[in-house]
PDB file of C-alpha atoms in Angstrom:
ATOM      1  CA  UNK A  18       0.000   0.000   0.000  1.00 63.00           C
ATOM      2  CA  UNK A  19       2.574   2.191   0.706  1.00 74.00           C
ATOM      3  CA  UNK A  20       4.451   1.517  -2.743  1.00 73.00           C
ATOM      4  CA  UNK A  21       1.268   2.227  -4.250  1.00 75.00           C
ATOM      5  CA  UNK A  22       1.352   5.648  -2.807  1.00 84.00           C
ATOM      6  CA  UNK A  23       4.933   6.615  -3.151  1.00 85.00           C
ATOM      7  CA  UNK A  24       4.467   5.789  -7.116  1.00 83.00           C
ATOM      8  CA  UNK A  25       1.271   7.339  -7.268  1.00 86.00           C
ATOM      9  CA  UNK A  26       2.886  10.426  -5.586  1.00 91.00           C
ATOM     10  CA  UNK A  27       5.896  10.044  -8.018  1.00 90.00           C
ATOM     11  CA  UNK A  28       4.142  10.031 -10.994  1.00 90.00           C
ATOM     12  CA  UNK A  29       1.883  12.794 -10.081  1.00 92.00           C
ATOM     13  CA  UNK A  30       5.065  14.750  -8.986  1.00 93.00           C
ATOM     14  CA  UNK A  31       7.022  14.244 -12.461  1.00 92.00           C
ATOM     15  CA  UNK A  32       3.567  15.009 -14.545  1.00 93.00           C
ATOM     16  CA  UNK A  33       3.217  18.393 -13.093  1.00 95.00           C
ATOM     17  CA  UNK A  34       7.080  18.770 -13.108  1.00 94.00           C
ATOM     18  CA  UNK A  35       6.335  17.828 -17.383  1.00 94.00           C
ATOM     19  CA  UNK A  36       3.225  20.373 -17.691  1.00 94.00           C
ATOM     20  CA  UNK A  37       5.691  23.274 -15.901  1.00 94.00           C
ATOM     21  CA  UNK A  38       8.394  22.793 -18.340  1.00 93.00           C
ATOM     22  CA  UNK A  39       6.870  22.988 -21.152  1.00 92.00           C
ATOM     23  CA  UNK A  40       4.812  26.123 -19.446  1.00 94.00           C
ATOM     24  CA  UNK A  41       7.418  27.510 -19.358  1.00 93.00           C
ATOM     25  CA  UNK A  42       9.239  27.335 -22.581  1.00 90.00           C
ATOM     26  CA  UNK A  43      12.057  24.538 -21.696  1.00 91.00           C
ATOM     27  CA  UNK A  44      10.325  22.237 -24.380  1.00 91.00           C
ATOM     28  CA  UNK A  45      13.629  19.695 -24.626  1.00 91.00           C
ATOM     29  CA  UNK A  46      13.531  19.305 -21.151  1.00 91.00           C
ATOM     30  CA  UNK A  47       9.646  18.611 -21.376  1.00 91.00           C
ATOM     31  CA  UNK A  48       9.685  15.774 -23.934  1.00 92.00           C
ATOM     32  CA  UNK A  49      12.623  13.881 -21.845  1.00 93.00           C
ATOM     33  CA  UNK A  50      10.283  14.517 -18.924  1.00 93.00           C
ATOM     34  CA  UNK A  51       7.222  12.786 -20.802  1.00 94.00           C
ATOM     35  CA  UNK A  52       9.378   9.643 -21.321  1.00 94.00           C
ATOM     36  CA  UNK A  53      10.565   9.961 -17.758  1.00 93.00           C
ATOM     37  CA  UNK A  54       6.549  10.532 -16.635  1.00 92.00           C
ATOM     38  CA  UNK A  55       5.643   7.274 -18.381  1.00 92.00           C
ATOM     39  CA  UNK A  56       7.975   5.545 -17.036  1.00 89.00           C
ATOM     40  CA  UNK A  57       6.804   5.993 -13.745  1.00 87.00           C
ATOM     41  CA  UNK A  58       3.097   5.325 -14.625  1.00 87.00           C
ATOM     42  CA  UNK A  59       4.135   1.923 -16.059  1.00 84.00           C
ATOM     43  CA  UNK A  60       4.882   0.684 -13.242  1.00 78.00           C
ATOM     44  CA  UNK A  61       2.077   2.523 -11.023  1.00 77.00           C
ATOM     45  CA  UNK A  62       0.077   0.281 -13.977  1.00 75.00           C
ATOM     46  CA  UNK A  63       2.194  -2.523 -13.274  1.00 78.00           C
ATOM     47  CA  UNK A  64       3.881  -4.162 -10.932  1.00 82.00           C
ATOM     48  CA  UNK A  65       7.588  -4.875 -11.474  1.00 85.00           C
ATOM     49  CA  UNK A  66       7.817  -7.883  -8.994  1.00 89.00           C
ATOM     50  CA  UNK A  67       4.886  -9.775 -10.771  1.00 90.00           C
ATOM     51  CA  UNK A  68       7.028  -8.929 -14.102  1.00 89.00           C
ATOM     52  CA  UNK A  69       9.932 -10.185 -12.637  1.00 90.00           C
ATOM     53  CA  UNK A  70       8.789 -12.940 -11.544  1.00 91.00           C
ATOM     54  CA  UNK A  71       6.936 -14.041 -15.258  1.00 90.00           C
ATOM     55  CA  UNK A  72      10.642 -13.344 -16.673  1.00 92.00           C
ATOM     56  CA  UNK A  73      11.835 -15.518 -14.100  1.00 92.00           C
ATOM     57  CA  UNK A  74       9.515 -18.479 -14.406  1.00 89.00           C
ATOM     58  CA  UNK A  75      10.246 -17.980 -18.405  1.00 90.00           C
ATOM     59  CA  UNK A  76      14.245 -18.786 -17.922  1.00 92.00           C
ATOM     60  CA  UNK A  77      12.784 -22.020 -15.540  1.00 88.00           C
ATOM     61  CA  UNK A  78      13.854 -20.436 -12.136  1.00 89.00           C
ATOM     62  CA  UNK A  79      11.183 -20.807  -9.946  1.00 89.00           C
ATOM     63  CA  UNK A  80      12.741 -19.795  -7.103  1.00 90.00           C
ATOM     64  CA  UNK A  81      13.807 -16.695  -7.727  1.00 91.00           C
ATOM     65  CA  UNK A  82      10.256 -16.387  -9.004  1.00 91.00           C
ATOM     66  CA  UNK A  83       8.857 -17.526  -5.733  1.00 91.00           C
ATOM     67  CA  UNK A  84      10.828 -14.704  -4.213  1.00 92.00           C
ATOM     68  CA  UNK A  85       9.793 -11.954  -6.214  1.00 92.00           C
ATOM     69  CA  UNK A  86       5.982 -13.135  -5.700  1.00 91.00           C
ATOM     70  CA  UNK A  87       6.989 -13.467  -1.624  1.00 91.00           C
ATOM     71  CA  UNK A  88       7.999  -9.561  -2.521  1.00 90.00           C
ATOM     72  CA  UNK A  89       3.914  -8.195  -2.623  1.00 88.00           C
ATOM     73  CA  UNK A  90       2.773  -9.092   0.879  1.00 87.00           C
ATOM     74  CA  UNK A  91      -0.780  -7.589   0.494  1.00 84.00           C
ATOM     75  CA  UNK A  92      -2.127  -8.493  -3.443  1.00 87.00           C
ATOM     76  CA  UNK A  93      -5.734  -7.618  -2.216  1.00 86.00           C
ATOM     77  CA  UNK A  94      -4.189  -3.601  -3.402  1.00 80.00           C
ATOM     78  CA  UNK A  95      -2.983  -4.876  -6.464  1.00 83.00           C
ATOM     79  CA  UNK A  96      -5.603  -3.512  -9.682  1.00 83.00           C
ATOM     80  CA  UNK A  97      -7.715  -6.653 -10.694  1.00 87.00           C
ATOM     81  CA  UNK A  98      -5.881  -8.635 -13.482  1.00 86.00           C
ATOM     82  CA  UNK A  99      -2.715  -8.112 -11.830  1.00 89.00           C
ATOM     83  CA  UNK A 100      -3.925  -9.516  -8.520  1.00 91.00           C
ATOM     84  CA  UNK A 101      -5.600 -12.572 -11.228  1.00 92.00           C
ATOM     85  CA  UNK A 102      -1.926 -13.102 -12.586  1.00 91.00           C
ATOM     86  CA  UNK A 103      -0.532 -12.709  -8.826  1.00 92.00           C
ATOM     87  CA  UNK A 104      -2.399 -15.863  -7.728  1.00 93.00           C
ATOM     88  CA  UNK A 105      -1.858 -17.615 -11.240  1.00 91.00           C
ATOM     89  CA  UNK A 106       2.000 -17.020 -10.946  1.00 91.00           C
ATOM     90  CA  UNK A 107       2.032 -17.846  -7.284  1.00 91.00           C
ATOM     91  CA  UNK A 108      -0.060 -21.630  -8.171  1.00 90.00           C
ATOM     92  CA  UNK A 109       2.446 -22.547 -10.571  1.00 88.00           C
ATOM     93  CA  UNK A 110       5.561 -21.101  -9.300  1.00 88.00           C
ATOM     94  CA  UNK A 111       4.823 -22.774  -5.806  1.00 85.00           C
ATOM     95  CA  UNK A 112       3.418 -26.391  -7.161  1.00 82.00           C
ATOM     96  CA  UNK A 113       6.121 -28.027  -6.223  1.00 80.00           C
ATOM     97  CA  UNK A 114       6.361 -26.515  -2.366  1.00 83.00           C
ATOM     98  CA  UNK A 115       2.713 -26.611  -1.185  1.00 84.00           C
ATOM     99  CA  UNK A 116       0.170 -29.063  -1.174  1.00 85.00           C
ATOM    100  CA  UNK A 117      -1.959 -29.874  -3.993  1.00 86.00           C
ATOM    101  CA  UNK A 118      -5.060 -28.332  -2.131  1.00 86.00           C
ATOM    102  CA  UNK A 119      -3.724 -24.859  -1.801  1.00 90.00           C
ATOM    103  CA  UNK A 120      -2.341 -24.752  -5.434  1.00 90.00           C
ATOM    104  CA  UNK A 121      -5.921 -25.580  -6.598  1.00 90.00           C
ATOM    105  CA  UNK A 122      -7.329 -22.841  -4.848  1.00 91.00           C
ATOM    106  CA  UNK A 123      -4.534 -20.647  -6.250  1.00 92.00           C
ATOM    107  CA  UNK A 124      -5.783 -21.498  -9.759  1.00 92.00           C
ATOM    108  CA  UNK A 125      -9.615 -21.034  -8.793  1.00 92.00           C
ATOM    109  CA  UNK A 126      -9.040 -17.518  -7.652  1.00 92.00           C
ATOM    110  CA  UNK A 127      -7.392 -16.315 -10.279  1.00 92.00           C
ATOM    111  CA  UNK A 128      -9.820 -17.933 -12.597  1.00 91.00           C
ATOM    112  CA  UNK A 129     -12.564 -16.305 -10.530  1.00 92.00           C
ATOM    113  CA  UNK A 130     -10.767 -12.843 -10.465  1.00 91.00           C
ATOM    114  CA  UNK A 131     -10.151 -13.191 -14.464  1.00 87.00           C
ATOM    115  CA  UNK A 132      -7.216 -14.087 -16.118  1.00 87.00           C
ATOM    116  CA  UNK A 133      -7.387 -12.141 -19.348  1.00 88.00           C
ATOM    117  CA  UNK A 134      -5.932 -13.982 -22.044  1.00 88.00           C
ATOM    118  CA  UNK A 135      -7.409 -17.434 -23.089  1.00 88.00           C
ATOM    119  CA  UNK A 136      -3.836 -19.579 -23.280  1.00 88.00           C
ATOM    120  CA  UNK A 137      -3.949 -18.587 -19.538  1.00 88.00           C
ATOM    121  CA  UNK A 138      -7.203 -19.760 -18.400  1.00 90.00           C
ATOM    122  CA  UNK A 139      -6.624 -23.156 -20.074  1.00 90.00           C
ATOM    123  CA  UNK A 140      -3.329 -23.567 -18.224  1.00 89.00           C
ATOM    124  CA  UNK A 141      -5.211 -22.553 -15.256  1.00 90.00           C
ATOM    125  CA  UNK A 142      -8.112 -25.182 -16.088  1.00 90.00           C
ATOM    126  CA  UNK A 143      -5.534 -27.734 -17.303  1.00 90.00           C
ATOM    127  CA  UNK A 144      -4.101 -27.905 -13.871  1.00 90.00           C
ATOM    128  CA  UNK A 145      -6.674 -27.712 -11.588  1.00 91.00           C
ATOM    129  CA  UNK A 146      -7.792 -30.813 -13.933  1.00 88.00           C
ATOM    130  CA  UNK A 147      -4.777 -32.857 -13.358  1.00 87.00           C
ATOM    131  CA  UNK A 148      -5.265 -31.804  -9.397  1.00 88.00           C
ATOM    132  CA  UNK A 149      -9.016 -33.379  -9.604  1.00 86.00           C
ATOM    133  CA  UNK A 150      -7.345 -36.140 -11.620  1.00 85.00           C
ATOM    134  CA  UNK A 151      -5.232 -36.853  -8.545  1.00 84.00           C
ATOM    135  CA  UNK A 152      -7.486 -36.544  -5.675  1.00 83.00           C
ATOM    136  CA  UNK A 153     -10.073 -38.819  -7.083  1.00 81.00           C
ATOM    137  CA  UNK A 154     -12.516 -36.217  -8.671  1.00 84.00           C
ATOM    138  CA  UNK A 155     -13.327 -37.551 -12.144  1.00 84.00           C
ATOM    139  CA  UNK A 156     -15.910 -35.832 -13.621  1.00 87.00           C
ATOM    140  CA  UNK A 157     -14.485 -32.213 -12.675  1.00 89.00           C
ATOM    141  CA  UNK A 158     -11.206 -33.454 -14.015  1.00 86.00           C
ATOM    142  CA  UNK A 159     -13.143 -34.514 -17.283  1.00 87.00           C
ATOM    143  CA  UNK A 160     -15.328 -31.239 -17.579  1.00 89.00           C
ATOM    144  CA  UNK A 161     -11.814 -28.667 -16.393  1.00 89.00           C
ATOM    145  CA  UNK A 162      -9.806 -30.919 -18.879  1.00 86.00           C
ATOM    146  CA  UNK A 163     -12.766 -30.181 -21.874  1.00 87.00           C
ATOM    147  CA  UNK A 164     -12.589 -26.247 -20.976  1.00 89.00           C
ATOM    148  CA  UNK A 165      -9.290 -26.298 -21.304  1.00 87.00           C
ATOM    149  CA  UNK A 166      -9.485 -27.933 -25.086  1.00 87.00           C
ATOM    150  CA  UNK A 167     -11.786 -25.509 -25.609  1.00 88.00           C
ATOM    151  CA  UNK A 168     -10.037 -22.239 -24.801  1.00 86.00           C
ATOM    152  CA  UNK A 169      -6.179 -23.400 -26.283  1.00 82.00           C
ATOM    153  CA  UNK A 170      -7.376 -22.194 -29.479  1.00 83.00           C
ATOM    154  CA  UNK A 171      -3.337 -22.203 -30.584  1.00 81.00           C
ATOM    155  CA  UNK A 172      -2.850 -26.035 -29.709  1.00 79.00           C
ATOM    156  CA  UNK A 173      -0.126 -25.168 -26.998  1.00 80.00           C
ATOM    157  CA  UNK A 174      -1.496 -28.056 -24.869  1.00 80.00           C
ATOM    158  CA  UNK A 175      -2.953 -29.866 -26.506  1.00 78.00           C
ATOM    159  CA  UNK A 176      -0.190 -33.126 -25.990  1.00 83.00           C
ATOM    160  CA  UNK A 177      -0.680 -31.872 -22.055  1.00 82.00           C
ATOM    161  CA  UNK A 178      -4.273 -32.548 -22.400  1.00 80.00           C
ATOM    162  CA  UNK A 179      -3.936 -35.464 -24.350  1.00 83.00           C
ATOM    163  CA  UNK A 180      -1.668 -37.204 -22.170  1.00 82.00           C
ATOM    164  CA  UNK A 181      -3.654 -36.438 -18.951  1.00 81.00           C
ATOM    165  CA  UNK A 182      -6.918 -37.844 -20.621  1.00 79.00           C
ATOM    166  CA  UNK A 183      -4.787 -40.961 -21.391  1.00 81.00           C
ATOM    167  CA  UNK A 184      -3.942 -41.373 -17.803  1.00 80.00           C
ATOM    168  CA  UNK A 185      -6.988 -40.819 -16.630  1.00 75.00           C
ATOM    169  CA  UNK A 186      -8.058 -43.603 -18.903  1.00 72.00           C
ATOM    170  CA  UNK A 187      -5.461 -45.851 -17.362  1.00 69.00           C
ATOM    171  CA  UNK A 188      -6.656 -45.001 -13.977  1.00 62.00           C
ATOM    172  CA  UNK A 189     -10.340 -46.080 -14.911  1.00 58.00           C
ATOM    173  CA  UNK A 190      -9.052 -49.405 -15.986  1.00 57.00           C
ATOM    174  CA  UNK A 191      -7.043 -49.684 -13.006  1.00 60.00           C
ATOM    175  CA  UNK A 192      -9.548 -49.006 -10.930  1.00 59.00           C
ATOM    176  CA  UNK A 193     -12.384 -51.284 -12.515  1.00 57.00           C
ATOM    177  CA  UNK A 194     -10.257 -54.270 -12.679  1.00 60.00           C
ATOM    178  CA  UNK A 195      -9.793 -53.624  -8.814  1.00 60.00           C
ATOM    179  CA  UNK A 196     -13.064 -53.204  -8.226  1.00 61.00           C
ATOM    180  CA  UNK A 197     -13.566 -57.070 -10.380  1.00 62.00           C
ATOM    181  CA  UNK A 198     -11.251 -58.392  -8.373  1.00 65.00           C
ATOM    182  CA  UNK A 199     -12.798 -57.533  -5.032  1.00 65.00           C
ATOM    183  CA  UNK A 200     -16.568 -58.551  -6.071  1.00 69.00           C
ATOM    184  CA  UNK A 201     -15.095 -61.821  -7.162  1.00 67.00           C
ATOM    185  CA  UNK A 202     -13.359 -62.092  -3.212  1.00 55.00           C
ATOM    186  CA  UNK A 203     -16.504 -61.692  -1.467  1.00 55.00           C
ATOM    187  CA  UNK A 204     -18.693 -63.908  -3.873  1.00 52.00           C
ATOM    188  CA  UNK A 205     -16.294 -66.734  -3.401  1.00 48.00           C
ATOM    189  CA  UNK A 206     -16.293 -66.240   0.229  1.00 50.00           C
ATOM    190  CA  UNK A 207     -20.279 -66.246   0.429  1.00 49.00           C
ATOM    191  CA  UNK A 208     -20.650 -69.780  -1.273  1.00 47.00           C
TER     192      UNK A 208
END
């Protein structure tokens, strides 16, 4: 909050510091000072930790990533799509470190917040599938795994999805021949 204010304050500051200089004639000194002005409203806009962390996570370094996202200690003041892509970053960034249950509800809030671009969502709706893949949930798995066909309109994961269907397949098998197996125990035990 208080980083929001100090940039907000900043920006504010060098825009009037712009609209003087050119006031008053120095109009060199005014167009470095619009460059300068933008500047600082890109990243009142934006937040630089949530962009370093996507560069991070892009070079495969999730911890550093993790860091920069352990940087924003209060995203409820982040503007809405940035606090969608907070919780996004933070579910896949920190899959590996926290349970399965909090990384689902990672994904769900920043689906429910609104992740802007479609490739995003279908990640998003690709892994909470393979989540309710794991846990047991079948038919959520089926329908997340469907909505995420549906939205990778480029084919990025498309083999992801694929293969996850295939084991879920497997897992139906598995788990029918188990169930044969224990109906035939207990009618051989009741004769």
């Amino acid at each position: 909050m208080i980083g929001l204010i100090l940039k907000s304050i900043l920006t504010l500051s060098s825009l009037f510091f712009t609209s003087y200089l050119f006031a008053t004639g120095y109009w060199g000194w005014g167009i470095v000072f619009i460059f300068i002005t933008a500047f600082f409203a890109l990243f009142l806009v934006r937040n630089e930790n949530l962009i370093l962390a996507a560069l991070q996570m892009r070079q495969q370094n999730m911890e550093k990533a993790q860091k920069y996202l352990n940087r924003i200690k209060q995203p409820q003041f982040l503007l809405k799509g940035q606090r969608a892509y907070f919780f996004y970053l933070k579910g896949i960034a920190s899959s590996t470190i926290i349970s399965m249950g909090q990384v689902e509800s990672l994904f769900r809030k920043a689906l429910s917040i609104g992740l802007k671009k479609d490739h995003d969502q279908a990640m998003a709706k690709m892994n909470i599938g393979a989540i309710c893949m794991q846990t047991g949930r079948r038919r959520e798995a089926e329908t997340m795994l469907s909505e995420a066909k549906k939205l990778d309109k480029k084919g990025m994961l498309s083999d992801h999805i694929k293969s996850l269907k295939k084991q879920m397949g497997r897992a139906t098998l598995r788990n029918q021949m188990r169930m044969a197996q224990m109906s035939k125990g207990k009618k051989g035990k009741m004769k």
